[in-house]
Coordinates of C-alpha atoms and ligand atoms in Angstrom, one line a residue:
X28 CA -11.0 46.0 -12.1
X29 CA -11.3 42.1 -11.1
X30 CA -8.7 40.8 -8.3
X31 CA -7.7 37.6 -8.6
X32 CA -8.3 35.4 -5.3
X33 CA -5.3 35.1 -3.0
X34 CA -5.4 30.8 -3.8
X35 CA -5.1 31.6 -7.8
X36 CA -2.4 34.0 -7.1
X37 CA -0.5 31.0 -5.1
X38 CA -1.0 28.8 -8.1
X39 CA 0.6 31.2 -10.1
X40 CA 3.4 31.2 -8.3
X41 CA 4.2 27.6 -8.9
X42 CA 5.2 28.7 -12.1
X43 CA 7.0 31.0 -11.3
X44 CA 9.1 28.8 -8.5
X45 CA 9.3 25.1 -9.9
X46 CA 13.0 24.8 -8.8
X47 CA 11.8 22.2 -6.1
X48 CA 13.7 21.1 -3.6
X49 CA 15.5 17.4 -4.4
X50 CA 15.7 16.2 -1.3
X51 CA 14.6 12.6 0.2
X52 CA 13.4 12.1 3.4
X53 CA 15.2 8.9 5.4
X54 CA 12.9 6.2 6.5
X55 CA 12.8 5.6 10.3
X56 CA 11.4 3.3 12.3
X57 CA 8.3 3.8 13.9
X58 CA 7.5 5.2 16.7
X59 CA 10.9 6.4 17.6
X60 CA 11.7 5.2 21.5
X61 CA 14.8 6.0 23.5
X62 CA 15.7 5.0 26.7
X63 CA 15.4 7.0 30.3
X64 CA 17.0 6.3 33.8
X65 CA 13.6 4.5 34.8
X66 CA 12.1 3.2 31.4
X67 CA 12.2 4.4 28.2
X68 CA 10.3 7.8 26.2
X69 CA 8.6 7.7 23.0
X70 CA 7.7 10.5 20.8
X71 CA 3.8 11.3 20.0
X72 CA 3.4 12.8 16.9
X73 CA 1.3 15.3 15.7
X74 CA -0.4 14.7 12.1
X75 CA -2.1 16.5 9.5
X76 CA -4.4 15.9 6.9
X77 CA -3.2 16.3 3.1
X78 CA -6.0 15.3 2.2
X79 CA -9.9 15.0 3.8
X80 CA -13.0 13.9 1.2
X81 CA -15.9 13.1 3.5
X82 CA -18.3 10.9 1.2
X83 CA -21.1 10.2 3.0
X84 CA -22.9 9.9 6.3
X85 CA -23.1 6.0 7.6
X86 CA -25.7 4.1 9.4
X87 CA -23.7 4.2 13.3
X88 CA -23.5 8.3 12.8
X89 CA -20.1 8.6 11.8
X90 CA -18.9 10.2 8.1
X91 CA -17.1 7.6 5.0
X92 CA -13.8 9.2 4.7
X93 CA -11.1 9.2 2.5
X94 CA -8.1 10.4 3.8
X95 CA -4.1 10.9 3.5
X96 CA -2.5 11.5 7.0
X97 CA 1.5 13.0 7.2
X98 CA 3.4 12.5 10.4
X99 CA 5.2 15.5 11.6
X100 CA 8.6 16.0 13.4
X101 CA 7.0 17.4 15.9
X102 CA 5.6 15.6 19.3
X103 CA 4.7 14.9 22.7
X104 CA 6.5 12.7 24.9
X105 CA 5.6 10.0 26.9
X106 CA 7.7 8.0 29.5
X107 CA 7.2 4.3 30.6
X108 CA 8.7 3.2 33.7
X109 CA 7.6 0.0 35.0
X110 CA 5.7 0.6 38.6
X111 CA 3.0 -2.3 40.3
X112 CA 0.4 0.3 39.9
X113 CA -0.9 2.2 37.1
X114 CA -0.4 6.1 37.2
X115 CA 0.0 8.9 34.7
X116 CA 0.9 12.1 35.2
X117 CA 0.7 15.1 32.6
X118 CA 2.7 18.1 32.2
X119 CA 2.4 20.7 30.4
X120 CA -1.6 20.9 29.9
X121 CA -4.7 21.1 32.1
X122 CA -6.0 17.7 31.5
X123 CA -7.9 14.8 33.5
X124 CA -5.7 11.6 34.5
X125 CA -8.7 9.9 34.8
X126 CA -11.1 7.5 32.5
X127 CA -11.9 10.8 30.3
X128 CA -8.4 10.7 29.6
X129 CA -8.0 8.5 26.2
X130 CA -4.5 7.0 27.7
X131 CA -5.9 5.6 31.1
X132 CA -8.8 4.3 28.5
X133 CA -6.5 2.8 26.0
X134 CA -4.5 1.2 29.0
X135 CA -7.3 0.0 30.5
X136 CA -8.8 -2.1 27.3
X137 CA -5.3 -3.4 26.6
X138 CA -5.3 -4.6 29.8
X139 CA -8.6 -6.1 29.5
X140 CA -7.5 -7.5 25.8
X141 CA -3.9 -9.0 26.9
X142 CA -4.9 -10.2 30.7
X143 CA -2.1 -8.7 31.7
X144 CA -2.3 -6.5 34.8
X145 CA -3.1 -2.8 34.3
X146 CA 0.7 -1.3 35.5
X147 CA 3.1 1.1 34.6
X148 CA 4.0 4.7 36.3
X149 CA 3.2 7.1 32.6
X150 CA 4.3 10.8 32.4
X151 CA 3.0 12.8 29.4
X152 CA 4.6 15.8 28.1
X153 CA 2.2 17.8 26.4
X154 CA 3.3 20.4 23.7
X155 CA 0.2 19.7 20.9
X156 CA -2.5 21.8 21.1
X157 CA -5.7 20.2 22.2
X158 CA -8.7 19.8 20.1
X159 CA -5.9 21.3 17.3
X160 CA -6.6 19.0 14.5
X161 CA -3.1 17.6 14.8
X162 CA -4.6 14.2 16.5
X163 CA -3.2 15.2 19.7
X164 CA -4.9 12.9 22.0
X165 CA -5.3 10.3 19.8
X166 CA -1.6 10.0 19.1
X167 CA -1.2 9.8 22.8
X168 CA -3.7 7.1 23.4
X169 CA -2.2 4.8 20.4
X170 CA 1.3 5.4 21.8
X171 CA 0.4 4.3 24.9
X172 CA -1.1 0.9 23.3
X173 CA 2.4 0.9 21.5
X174 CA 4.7 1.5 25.0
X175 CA 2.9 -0.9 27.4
X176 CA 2.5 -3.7 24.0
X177 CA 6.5 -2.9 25.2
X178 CA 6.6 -2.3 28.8
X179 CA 3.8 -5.6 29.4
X180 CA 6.4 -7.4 26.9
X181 CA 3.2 -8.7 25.2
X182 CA 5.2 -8.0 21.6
X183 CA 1.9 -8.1 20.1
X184 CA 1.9 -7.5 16.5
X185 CA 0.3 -3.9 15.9
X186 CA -2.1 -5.4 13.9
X187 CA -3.9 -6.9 17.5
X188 CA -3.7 -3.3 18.7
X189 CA -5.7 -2.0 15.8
X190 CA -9.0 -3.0 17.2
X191 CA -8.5 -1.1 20.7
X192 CA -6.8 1.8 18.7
X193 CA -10.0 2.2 16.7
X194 CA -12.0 1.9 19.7
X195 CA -10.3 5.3 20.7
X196 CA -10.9 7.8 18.5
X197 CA -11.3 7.0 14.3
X198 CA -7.7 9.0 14.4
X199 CA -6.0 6.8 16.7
X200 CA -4.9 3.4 14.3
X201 CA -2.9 5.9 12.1
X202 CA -1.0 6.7 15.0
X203 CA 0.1 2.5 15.7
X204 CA 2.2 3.4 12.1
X205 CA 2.7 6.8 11.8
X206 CA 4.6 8.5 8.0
X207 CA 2.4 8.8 5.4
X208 CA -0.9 6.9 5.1
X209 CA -3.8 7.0 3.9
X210 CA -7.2 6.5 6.1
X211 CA -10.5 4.7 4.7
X212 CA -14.0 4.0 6.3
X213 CA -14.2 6.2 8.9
X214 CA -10.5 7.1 8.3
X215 CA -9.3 3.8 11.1
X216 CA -8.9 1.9 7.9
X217 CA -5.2 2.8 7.5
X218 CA -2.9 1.6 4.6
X219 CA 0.7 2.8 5.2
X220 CA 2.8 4.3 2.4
X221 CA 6.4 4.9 1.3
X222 CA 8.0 8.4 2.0
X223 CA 6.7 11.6 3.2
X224 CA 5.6 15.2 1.7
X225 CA 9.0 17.0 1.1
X226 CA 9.1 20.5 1.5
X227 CA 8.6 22.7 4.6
X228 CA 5.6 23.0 6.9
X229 CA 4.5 26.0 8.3
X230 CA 1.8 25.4 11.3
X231 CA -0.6 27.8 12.4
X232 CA -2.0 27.3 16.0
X233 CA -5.1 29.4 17.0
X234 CA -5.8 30.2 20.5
X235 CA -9.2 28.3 20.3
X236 CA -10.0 24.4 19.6
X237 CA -12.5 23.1 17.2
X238 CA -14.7 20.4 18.5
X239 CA -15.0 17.7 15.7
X240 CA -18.5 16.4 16.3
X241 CA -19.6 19.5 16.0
X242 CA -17.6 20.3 12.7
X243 CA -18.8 16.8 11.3
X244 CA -22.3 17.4 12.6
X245 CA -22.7 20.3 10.2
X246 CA -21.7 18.4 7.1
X247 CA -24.8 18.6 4.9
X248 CA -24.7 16.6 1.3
X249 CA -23.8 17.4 -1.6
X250 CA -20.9 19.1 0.0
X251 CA -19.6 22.2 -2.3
X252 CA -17.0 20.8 -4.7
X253 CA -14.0 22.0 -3.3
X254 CA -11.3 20.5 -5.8
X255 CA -13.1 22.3 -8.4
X256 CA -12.0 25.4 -6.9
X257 CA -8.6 25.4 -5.5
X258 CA -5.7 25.0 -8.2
X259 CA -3.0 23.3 -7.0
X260 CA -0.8 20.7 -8.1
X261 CA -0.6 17.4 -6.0
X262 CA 2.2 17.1 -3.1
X263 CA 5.3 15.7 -4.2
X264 CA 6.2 12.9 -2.0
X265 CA 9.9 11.3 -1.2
X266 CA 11.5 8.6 -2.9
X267 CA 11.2 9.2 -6.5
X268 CA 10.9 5.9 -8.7
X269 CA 7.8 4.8 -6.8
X270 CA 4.2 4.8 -7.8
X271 CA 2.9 6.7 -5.4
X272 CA -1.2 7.5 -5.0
X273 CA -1.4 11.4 -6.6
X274 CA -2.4 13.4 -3.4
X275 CA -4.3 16.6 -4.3
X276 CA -4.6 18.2 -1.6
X277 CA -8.2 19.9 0.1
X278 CA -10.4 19.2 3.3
X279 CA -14.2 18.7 2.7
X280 CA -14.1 20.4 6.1
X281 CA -13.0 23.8 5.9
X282 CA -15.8 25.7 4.6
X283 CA -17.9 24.4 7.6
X284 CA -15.0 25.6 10.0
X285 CA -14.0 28.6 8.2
X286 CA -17.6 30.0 8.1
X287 CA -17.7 29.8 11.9
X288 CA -14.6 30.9 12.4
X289 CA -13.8 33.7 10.3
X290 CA -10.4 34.5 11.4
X291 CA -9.0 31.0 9.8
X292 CA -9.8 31.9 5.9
X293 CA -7.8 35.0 6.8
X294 CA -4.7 33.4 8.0
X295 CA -5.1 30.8 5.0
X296 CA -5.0 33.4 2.6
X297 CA -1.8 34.9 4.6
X298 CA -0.3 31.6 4.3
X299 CA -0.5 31.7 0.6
X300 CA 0.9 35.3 0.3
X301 CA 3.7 34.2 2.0
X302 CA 4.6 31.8 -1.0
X303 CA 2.8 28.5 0.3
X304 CA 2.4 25.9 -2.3
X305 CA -0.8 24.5 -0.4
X306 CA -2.7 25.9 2.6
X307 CA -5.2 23.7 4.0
X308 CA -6.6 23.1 7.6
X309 CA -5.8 19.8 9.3
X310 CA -8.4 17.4 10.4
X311 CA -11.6 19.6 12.1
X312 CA -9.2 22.4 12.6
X313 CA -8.3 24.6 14.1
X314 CA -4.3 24.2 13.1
X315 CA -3.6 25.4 9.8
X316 CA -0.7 24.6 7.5
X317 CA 1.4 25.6 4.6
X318 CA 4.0 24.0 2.9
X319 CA 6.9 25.5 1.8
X320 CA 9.3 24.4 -1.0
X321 CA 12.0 25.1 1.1
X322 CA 13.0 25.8 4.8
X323 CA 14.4 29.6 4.1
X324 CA 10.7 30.6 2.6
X325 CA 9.1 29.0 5.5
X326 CA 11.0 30.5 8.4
X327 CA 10.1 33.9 6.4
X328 CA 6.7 33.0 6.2
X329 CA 6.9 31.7 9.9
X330 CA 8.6 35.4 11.4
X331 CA 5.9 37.4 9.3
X332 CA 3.3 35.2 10.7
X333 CA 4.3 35.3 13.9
X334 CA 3.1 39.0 14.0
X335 CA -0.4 37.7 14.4
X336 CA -2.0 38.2 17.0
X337 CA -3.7 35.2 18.6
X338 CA -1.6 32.6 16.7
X339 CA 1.2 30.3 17.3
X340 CA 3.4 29.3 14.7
X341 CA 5.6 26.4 14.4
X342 CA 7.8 25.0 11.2
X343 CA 8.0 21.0 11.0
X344 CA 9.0 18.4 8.5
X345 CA 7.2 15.4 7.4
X346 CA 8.5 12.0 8.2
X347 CA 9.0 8.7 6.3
X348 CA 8.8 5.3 8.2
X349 CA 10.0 2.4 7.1
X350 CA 7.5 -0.3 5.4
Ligands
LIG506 O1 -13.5 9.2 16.4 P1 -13.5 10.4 17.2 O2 -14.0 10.2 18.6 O3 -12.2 11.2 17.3 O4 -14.5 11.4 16.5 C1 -15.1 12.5 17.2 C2 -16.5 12.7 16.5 O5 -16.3 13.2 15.2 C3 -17.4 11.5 16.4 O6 -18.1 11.3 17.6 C4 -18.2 11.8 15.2 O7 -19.3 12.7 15.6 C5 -17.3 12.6 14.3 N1 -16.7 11.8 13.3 C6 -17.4 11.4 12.2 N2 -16.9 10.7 11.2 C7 -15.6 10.3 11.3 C8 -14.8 10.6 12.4 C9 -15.4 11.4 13.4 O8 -18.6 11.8 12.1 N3 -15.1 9.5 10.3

């Protein structure tokens, strides 16, 4: 008797679910900044990847890509207080404060960009995984462009930051805009767009990292046609009436990732089970997503999931920034 795959029975139940949720999602500004007793904090978004084609290998190492980044509701936090010398501090993960951190980096070539003096007393908050595939660290380093652009009172346009952002990691200029946006040469290219994915995300975080040189280092052309085999319709996106781009989503990535690490094609499949509409990994991994039609499926799909060993699971929304 023939089985059919866990991804065609997750197409199939599209059809069988196309009551989709009519929701919008409000534009806000980005980044979103409040104030403290000493400065002000701003929120450092994690990301994923709808959408990741790598096209070919370039000349200075790196991979063309074309891809379609979503902001997520969910964050790190950083505080800027203004202090004569520069420190920053991190909570909440074993990291270096140093010049391997990308924030001290970032500072440091603003500084070195504007003139202006290298200051500021930092704190980081850390709740992203690292090496997650949610642009952790990158986030962090193009927020801090974004707070001491604020804290210097340079009021550079973010379009001056760009150069320093892509300087810090080919993820990092999506982070100066945040929503939904999608990512061209070696995904620093970034062209903002209207709305965000509706629906409800589902996040799986292994207990392990994925390192992305390594996962682009194994990229070998012709990669295996991956739309070809994955039926899924393309994300529907806020703010109806607009021409938006058709996203379909897939990661040229995942078959690289998933062969290494077995345990991920697993909890993919469980994803879809669950009643997923897409399950894709983000970035080089190793966070994995689903997105739910609504939020009562994915808190179901979240509590069964959360019976995993080795996992943590977290639900999100996208956001939509204004443009
Ligand atoms: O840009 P970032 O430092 O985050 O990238 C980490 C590594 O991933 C790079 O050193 C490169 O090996 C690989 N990469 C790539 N092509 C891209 C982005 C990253 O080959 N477009």
């Amino acid at each position: 008797m023939q089985v059919a795959p866990p991804l065609l029975k997750a197409a199939e139940r599209l059809f069988f679910y196309p009551h989709y949720l009519m929701d919008s999602i409000p534009p806000r500004s980005y980044p979103d900044v409040r104030d403290s007793d000493s400065g002000f904090v701003i929120s450092s978004p994690a990301k994923v990847n709808l959408r990741l084609r790598v096209l070919r290998k370039r000349q200075d190492g790196y991979h063309a890509l074309e891809t379609v980044f979503q902001e997520l509701d969910w964050a790190d936090e950083i505080e800027f207080s203004p202090e004569q010398v520069f420190s920053l501090e991190i909570r909440g993960a074993n990291l270096p404060a140093d010049e391997r951190n990308l924030m001290t980096r970032a500072a440091r070539s603003l500084a070195e960009a504007s003139g202006h003096e290298l200051s500021g007393k930092l704190r980081l908050s850390k709740n992203l995984p690292l090496q997650g595939g949610v642009g952790g660290g990158s986030s962090n380093a193009a927020i801090t462009l974004l707070g001491l652009n604020r804290l210097w009172g340079l009021n550079w346009p973010v379009s001056h930051l760009e150069p320093i952002a892509t300087k810090m990691g080919a993820d990092c200029p999506f982070f100066l805009h945040g929503g939904l946006a999608s990512g061209t040469n070696r995904g620093d290219i970034i062209e903002p767009l209207k709305g965000a994915v509706l629906g409800a995300f589902v996040l799986l975080i292994p207990n392990f990292g994925v390192e992305t040189a390594w996962a682009f280092s194994e990229v070998r052309f012709p990669l295996t046609e991956v739309e070809k085999n994955v039926i899924f319709s393309p994300l529907r996106i806020s703010e109806e009436g607009e021409a938006y781009p058709q996203i379909k989503p897939c990661n040229d990535l995942e078959n690289i990732v998933f062969h290494r690490y077995s345990g991920l094609p697993h909890w993919r499949d469980r994803i879809l089970e669950l009643g997923a509409q897409v399950a894709l990994m983000s970035g080089s991994g190793s966070t994995l997503f689903g997105i739910f039609e609504s939020s009562e499926i994915a808190q179901c799909a979240a509590l069964e999931l959360s019976q995993e060993r080795d996992l943590r699971v977290k639900v999100c929304r996208a956001v939509a920034r204004e443009r």
